[in-house]
Amino acid sequence: MSFLIVAAHPDDEVLGAGGTIHILARQQKEVSVCILSGKADARAYRPSDQELAVDTGKCLALLGVKRQISGDFPNIQFNTVPHLELVQFIEQAIMDTGADTVFTHHPADLNNDHVHTSFACQAAVRLFQRKSGMKPFRELLYMEVPSATEWGMDSSSRGFCPNTFVEIGKEGIHKKIEALSMYRGVMREYPHPRSREALTGLAAWRGSQSGSSYAEAFESAFRRI
């Protein structure tokens, strides 16, 4: 199995699946990360381009990511990008990595870039049905990104509803926080959702939901056994 995390911005991959990435990598699974807006140039407290690139590289290396794919789509402006361009970029990432399992944003997330990333992934994972020679796709999972997913306020859309849990343990949550801390200007003081206390509390809560010791939660949208 090969896993691909498709995230809109640097740090989304850690917030949504950092502990899971660490666990999969420790199990010798191949994990790649595709970040669509690698420069995140509209971000507050953002370091320089070079510093952000260094932060991203260090973070993904710590988690054990095999390959990083970075796009240059405009930050907080994915709604101005033709849908097909996003889809084709993700399709290429799937082909380049050979991924059969994709983690991405929930479609009812507050962040507009997250929403468009999710919609593009939903189309891209059908590539195996449209292109000969592709191995069958296995699973599409939505992740929760603290400070964005829980703020989805569109009452006409169904919010994040976890049905898949990955036990990460104390080591996993510590590694997740360590990796996130490598992004300058991202961590916040409690009670912000990106604080050490809030991230640990969320992992404890998801663990208690699933009868495990600290966990990350996902919503499986498609699964082929």
mmCIF file of C-alpha atoms in Angstrom:
data_model
loop_
_atom_site.group_PDB
_atom_site.id
_atom_site.type_symbol
_atom_site.label_atom_id
_atom_site.label_comp_id
_atom_site.label_asym_id
_atom_site.label_seq_id
_atom_site.Cartn_x
_atom_site.Cartn_y
_atom_site.Cartn_z
ATOM 1 C CA MET A 1 0.000 0.000 0.000
ATOM 2 C CA SER A 2 1.087 3.543 -0.731
ATOM 3 C CA PHE A 3 -0.358 6.558 1.066
ATOM 4 C CA LEU A 4 -0.709 10.144 -0.162
ATOM 5 C CA ILE A 5 -1.754 13.093 1.983
ATOM 6 C CA VAL A 6 -3.135 15.913 -0.175
ATOM 7 C CA ALA A 7 -3.201 19.183 1.772
ATOM 8 C CA ALA A 8 -3.932 22.744 0.775
ATOM 9 C CA HIS A 9 -1.185 24.415 2.832
ATOM 10 C CA PRO A 10 2.012 23.590 4.732
ATOM 11 C CA ASP A 11 1.078 22.370 8.255
ATOM 12 C CA ASP A 12 -2.359 21.011 7.222
ATOM 13 C CA GLU A 13 -0.776 17.600 6.682
ATOM 14 C CA VAL A 14 0.542 17.562 10.257
ATOM 15 C CA LEU A 15 -2.594 18.950 11.870
ATOM 16 C CA GLY A 16 -4.771 16.434 10.071
ATOM 17 C CA ALA A 17 -2.610 13.321 9.957
ATOM 18 C CA GLY A 18 0.789 13.941 11.551
ATOM 19 C CA GLY A 19 0.531 11.105 14.040
ATOM 20 C CA THR A 20 -0.793 8.707 11.411
ATOM 21 C CA ILE A 21 2.025 9.612 9.013
ATOM 22 C CA HIS A 22 4.525 8.824 11.763
ATOM 23 C CA ILE A 23 2.884 5.476 12.553
ATOM 24 C CA LEU A 24 2.681 4.430 8.889
ATOM 25 C CA ALA A 25 6.296 5.429 8.247
ATOM 26 C CA ARG A 26 7.425 3.499 11.322
ATOM 27 C CA GLN A 27 5.644 0.460 9.853
ATOM 28 C CA GLN A 28 7.757 0.902 6.700
ATOM 29 C CA LYS A 29 4.769 2.089 4.662
ATOM 30 C CA GLU A 30 5.408 4.495 1.807
ATOM 31 C CA VAL A 31 3.930 7.896 2.656
ATOM 32 C CA SER A 32 4.042 10.949 0.387
ATOM 33 C CA VAL A 33 2.696 14.463 0.908
ATOM 34 C CA CYS A 34 1.297 16.780 -1.757
ATOM 35 C CA ILE A 35 0.866 20.417 -0.694
ATOM 36 C CA LEU A 36 -1.048 22.462 -3.274
ATOM 37 C CA SER A 37 -0.080 25.948 -2.050
ATOM 38 C CA GLY A 38 3.507 25.363 -1.026
ATOM 39 C CA LYS A 39 4.330 29.019 -0.445
ATOM 40 C CA ALA A 40 1.159 29.903 1.515
ATOM 41 C CA ASP A 41 1.950 33.541 0.770
ATOM 42 C CA ALA A 42 -1.223 34.981 2.328
ATOM 43 C CA ARG A 43 -0.478 33.483 5.734
ATOM 44 C CA ALA A 44 -0.076 35.653 8.810
ATOM 45 C CA TYR A 45 3.219 35.314 10.729
ATOM 46 C CA ARG A 46 4.685 33.702 7.630
ATOM 47 C CA PRO A 47 8.492 33.295 7.392
ATOM 48 C CA SER A 48 10.397 33.865 4.150
ATOM 49 C CA ASP A 49 10.014 31.497 1.184
ATOM 50 C CA GLN A 50 13.323 29.841 1.990
ATOM 51 C CA GLU A 51 12.515 29.492 5.687
ATOM 52 C CA LEU A 52 9.098 27.976 4.945
ATOM 53 C CA ALA A 53 10.653 25.497 2.513
ATOM 54 C CA VAL A 54 13.222 24.525 5.149
ATOM 55 C CA ASP A 55 10.514 24.185 7.815
ATOM 56 C CA THR A 56 8.417 21.964 5.543
ATOM 57 C CA GLY A 57 11.361 19.756 4.665
ATOM 58 C CA LYS A 58 12.420 19.302 8.285
ATOM 59 C CA CYS A 59 8.868 18.581 9.402
ATOM 60 C CA LEU A 60 8.212 15.926 6.756
ATOM 61 C CA ALA A 61 11.608 14.325 7.283
ATOM 62 C CA LEU A 62 10.903 14.014 11.004
ATOM 63 C CA LEU A 63 7.619 12.245 10.279
ATOM 64 C CA GLY A 64 9.250 9.866 7.790
ATOM 65 C CA VAL A 65 7.661 11.127 4.585
ATOM 66 C CA LYS A 66 9.251 9.544 1.513
ATOM 67 C CA ARG A 67 8.334 12.188 -1.034
ATOM 68 C CA GLN A 68 7.107 15.782 -1.047
ATOM 69 C CA ILE A 69 5.201 17.317 -3.949
ATOM 70 C CA SER A 70 4.637 21.059 -3.817
ATOM 71 C CA GLY A 71 2.305 23.143 -5.975
ATOM 72 C CA ASP A 72 2.138 26.887 -6.476
ATOM 73 C CA PHE A 73 -1.604 27.466 -6.385
ATOM 74 C CA PRO A 74 -2.622 30.856 -4.890
ATOM 75 C CA ASN A 75 -3.244 30.801 -1.154
ATOM 76 C CA ILE A 76 -6.875 31.382 -0.099
ATOM 77 C CA GLN A 77 -7.753 31.736 -3.788
ATOM 78 C CA PHE A 78 -8.357 28.137 -4.898
ATOM 79 C CA ASN A 79 -11.855 29.258 -5.902
ATOM 80 C CA THR A 80 -10.213 31.266 -8.704
ATOM 81 C CA VAL A 81 -8.347 28.223 -10.062
ATOM 82 C CA PRO A 82 -10.075 26.082 -12.714
ATOM 83 C CA HIS A 83 -11.239 22.879 -11.052
ATOM 84 C CA LEU A 84 -9.582 20.800 -13.764
ATOM 85 C CA GLU A 85 -6.137 22.236 -12.946
ATOM 86 C CA LEU A 86 -6.404 21.145 -9.325
ATOM 87 C CA VAL A 87 -7.710 17.716 -10.328
ATOM 88 C CA GLN A 88 -4.956 17.118 -12.868
ATOM 89 C CA PHE A 89 -2.238 18.196 -10.417
ATOM 90 C CA ILE A 90 -3.520 15.706 -7.846
ATOM 91 C CA GLU A 91 -3.896 13.001 -10.496
ATOM 92 C CA GLN A 92 -0.250 13.475 -11.427
ATOM 93 C CA ALA A 93 0.731 13.182 -7.763
ATOM 94 C CA ILE A 94 -1.212 9.921 -7.535
ATOM 95 C CA MET A 95 0.521 8.578 -10.638
ATOM 96 C CA ASP A 96 3.982 9.719 -9.505
ATOM 97 C CA THR A 97 3.646 8.142 -6.065
ATOM 98 C CA GLY A 98 1.570 5.098 -6.984
ATOM 99 C CA ALA A 99 -0.752 5.901 -4.090
ATOM 100 C CA ASP A 100 -3.827 3.775 -3.558
ATOM 101 C CA THR A 101 -4.960 5.544 -0.374
ATOM 102 C CA VAL A 102 -5.479 9.304 -0.100
ATOM 103 C CA PHE A 103 -6.072 11.498 2.956
ATOM 104 C CA THR A 104 -7.419 14.980 2.320
ATOM 105 C CA HIS A 105 -9.617 17.741 3.711
ATOM 106 C CA HIS A 106 -13.277 17.390 4.597
ATOM 107 C CA PRO A 107 -15.594 19.069 2.056
ATOM 108 C CA ALA A 108 -17.521 20.971 4.750
ATOM 109 C CA ASP A 109 -14.386 22.614 6.194
ATOM 110 C CA LEU A 110 -14.467 26.355 6.900
ATOM 111 C CA ASN A 111 -11.336 27.115 4.842
ATOM 112 C CA ASN A 112 -12.222 27.666 1.179
ATOM 113 C CA ASP A 113 -8.927 26.212 -0.066
ATOM 114 C CA HIS A 114 -9.581 23.071 1.983
ATOM 115 C CA VAL A 115 -13.010 22.694 0.398
ATOM 116 C CA HIS A 116 -11.699 22.980 -3.166
ATOM 117 C CA THR A 117 -8.867 20.585 -2.358
ATOM 118 C CA SER A 118 -11.415 18.042 -1.147
ATOM 119 C CA PHE A 119 -13.595 18.391 -4.245
ATOM 120 C CA ALA A 120 -10.572 18.037 -6.532
ATOM 121 C CA CYS A 121 -9.424 14.910 -4.664
ATOM 122 C CA GLN A 122 -12.857 13.357 -5.001
ATOM 123 C CA ALA A 123 -12.534 13.636 -8.771
ATOM 124 C CA ALA A 124 -8.851 12.694 -8.930
ATOM 125 C CA VAL A 125 -9.150 9.394 -7.062
ATOM 126 C CA ARG A 126 -11.370 8.046 -9.871
ATOM 127 C CA LEU A 127 -8.340 8.105 -12.135
ATOM 128 C CA PHE A 128 -8.005 4.308 -12.009
ATOM 129 C CA GLN A 129 -11.386 4.025 -13.757
ATOM 130 C CA ARG A 130 -10.395 6.425 -16.518
ATOM 131 C CA LYS A 131 -6.781 5.493 -17.188
ATOM 132 C CA SER A 132 -5.552 2.036 -18.103
ATOM 133 C CA GLY A 133 -2.637 0.574 -16.198
ATOM 134 C CA MET A 134 -3.522 2.250 -12.888
ATOM 135 C CA LYS A 135 -3.799 -0.005 -9.870
ATOM 136 C CA PRO A 136 -7.240 0.003 -8.258
ATOM 137 C CA PHE A 137 -7.828 2.738 -5.722
ATOM 138 C CA ARG A 138 -8.282 1.559 -2.152
ATOM 139 C CA GLU A 139 -9.547 4.348 0.100
ATOM 140 C CA LEU A 140 -10.310 8.065 0.384
ATOM 141 C CA LEU A 141 -10.309 9.510 3.886
ATOM 142 C CA TYR A 142 -11.189 12.988 5.098
ATOM 143 C CA MET A 143 -9.095 14.407 7.929
ATOM 144 C CA GLU A 144 -9.933 17.029 10.522
ATOM 145 C CA VAL A 145 -7.696 20.093 10.665
ATOM 146 C CA PRO A 146 -7.993 21.845 14.048
ATOM 147 C CA SER A 147 -8.927 25.543 13.742
ATOM 148 C CA ALA A 148 -10.657 24.913 10.388
ATOM 149 C CA THR A 149 -12.736 21.731 10.235
ATOM 150 C CA GLU A 150 -14.577 22.281 13.502
ATOM 151 C CA TRP A 151 -15.506 25.795 12.329
ATOM 152 C CA GLY A 152 -17.467 24.572 9.310
ATOM 153 C CA MET A 153 -20.746 26.496 9.700
ATOM 154 C CA ASP A 154 -22.614 25.526 6.534
ATOM 155 C CA SER A 155 -25.717 23.919 8.048
ATOM 156 C CA SER A 156 -26.735 22.621 4.625
ATOM 157 C CA SER A 157 -23.655 20.368 4.519
ATOM 158 C CA ARG A 158 -22.975 17.398 6.765
ATOM 159 C CA GLY A 159 -20.035 18.120 9.009
ATOM 160 C CA PHE A 160 -17.060 15.919 9.787
ATOM 161 C CA CYS A 161 -18.298 12.556 11.069
ATOM 162 C CA PRO A 162 -15.380 10.278 12.001
ATOM 163 C CA ASN A 163 -15.732 6.558 11.356
ATOM 164 C CA THR A 164 -12.055 5.554 11.169
ATOM 165 C CA PHE A 165 -9.522 5.928 13.964
ATOM 166 C CA VAL A 166 -5.761 5.430 13.981
ATOM 167 C CA GLU A 167 -4.190 4.810 17.374
ATOM 168 C CA ILE A 168 -1.050 6.935 17.642
ATOM 169 C CA GLY A 169 -0.249 6.651 21.362
ATOM 170 C CA LYS A 170 1.722 9.149 23.406
ATOM 171 C CA GLU A 171 4.680 8.828 21.055
ATOM 172 C CA GLY A 172 2.501 9.730 18.093
ATOM 173 C CA ILE A 173 0.997 12.855 19.630
ATOM 174 C CA HIS A 174 4.424 13.980 20.853
ATOM 175 C CA LYS A 175 5.857 13.485 17.356
ATOM 176 C CA LYS A 176 2.920 15.369 15.831
ATOM 177 C CA ILE A 177 3.467 18.363 18.102
ATOM 178 C CA GLU A 178 7.224 18.256 17.549
ATOM 179 C CA ALA A 179 6.693 18.253 13.772
ATOM 180 C CA LEU A 180 4.143 21.069 13.885
ATOM 181 C CA SER A 181 6.515 23.123 16.038
ATOM 182 C CA MET A 182 9.011 23.083 13.184
ATOM 183 C CA TYR A 183 6.706 25.411 11.256
ATOM 184 C CA ARG A 184 7.567 28.883 12.477
ATOM 185 C CA GLY A 185 4.552 30.906 13.642
ATOM 186 C CA VAL A 186 2.024 28.056 13.545
ATOM 187 C CA MET A 187 1.700 26.912 17.166
ATOM 188 C CA ARG A 188 -0.431 29.050 19.499
ATOM 189 C CA GLU A 189 -1.057 29.360 23.220
ATOM 190 C CA TYR A 190 -3.929 27.465 24.837
ATOM 191 C CA PRO A 191 -6.914 27.531 24.345
ATOM 192 C CA HIS A 192 -6.210 27.930 20.610
ATOM 193 C CA PRO A 193 -6.888 24.681 18.666
ATOM 194 C CA ARG A 194 -3.255 24.653 17.499
ATOM 195 C CA SER A 195 -1.876 24.651 21.031
ATOM 196 C CA ARG A 196 -0.082 21.691 22.589
ATOM 197 C CA GLU A 197 -2.878 21.226 25.121
ATOM 198 C CA ALA A 198 -5.686 21.319 22.555
ATOM 199 C CA LEU A 199 -3.967 18.912 20.155
ATOM 200 C CA THR A 200 -3.247 16.486 22.986
ATOM 201 C CA GLY A 201 -6.813 16.791 24.248
ATOM 202 C CA LEU A 202 -8.269 16.118 20.799
ATOM 203 C CA ALA A 203 -6.096 13.019 20.421
ATOM 204 C CA ALA A 204 -7.191 11.840 23.877
ATOM 205 C CA TRP A 205 -10.853 12.401 22.991
ATOM 206 C CA ARG A 206 -10.572 10.559 19.671
ATOM 207 C CA GLY A 207 -8.767 7.792 21.510
ATOM 208 C CA SER A 208 -11.538 7.497 24.071
ATOM 209 C CA GLN A 209 -14.117 7.344 21.271
ATOM 210 C CA SER A 210 -12.339 4.389 19.727
ATOM 211 C CA GLY A 211 -11.052 2.600 22.821
ATOM 212 C CA SER A 212 -7.435 3.408 22.094
ATOM 213 C CA SER A 213 -4.543 5.363 23.561
ATOM 214 C CA TYR A 214 -4.609 8.696 21.738
ATOM 215 C CA ALA A 215 -5.871 8.665 18.168
ATOM 216 C CA GLU A 216 -6.425 10.659 15.009
ATOM 217 C CA ALA A 217 -9.893 10.480 13.507
ATOM 218 C CA PHE A 218 -10.864 10.310 9.846
ATOM 219 C CA GLU A 219 -14.013 9.948 7.808
ATOM 220 C CA SER A 220 -13.747 7.194 5.223
ATOM 221 C CA ALA A 221 -15.647 8.414 2.145
ATOM 222 C CA PHE A 222 -14.745 5.500 -0.133
ATOM 223 C CA ARG A 223 -13.274 2.120 0.643
ATOM 224 C CA ARG A 224 -12.594 -0.827 -1.626
ATOM 225 C CA ILE A 225 -11.672 -4.082 0.106
#
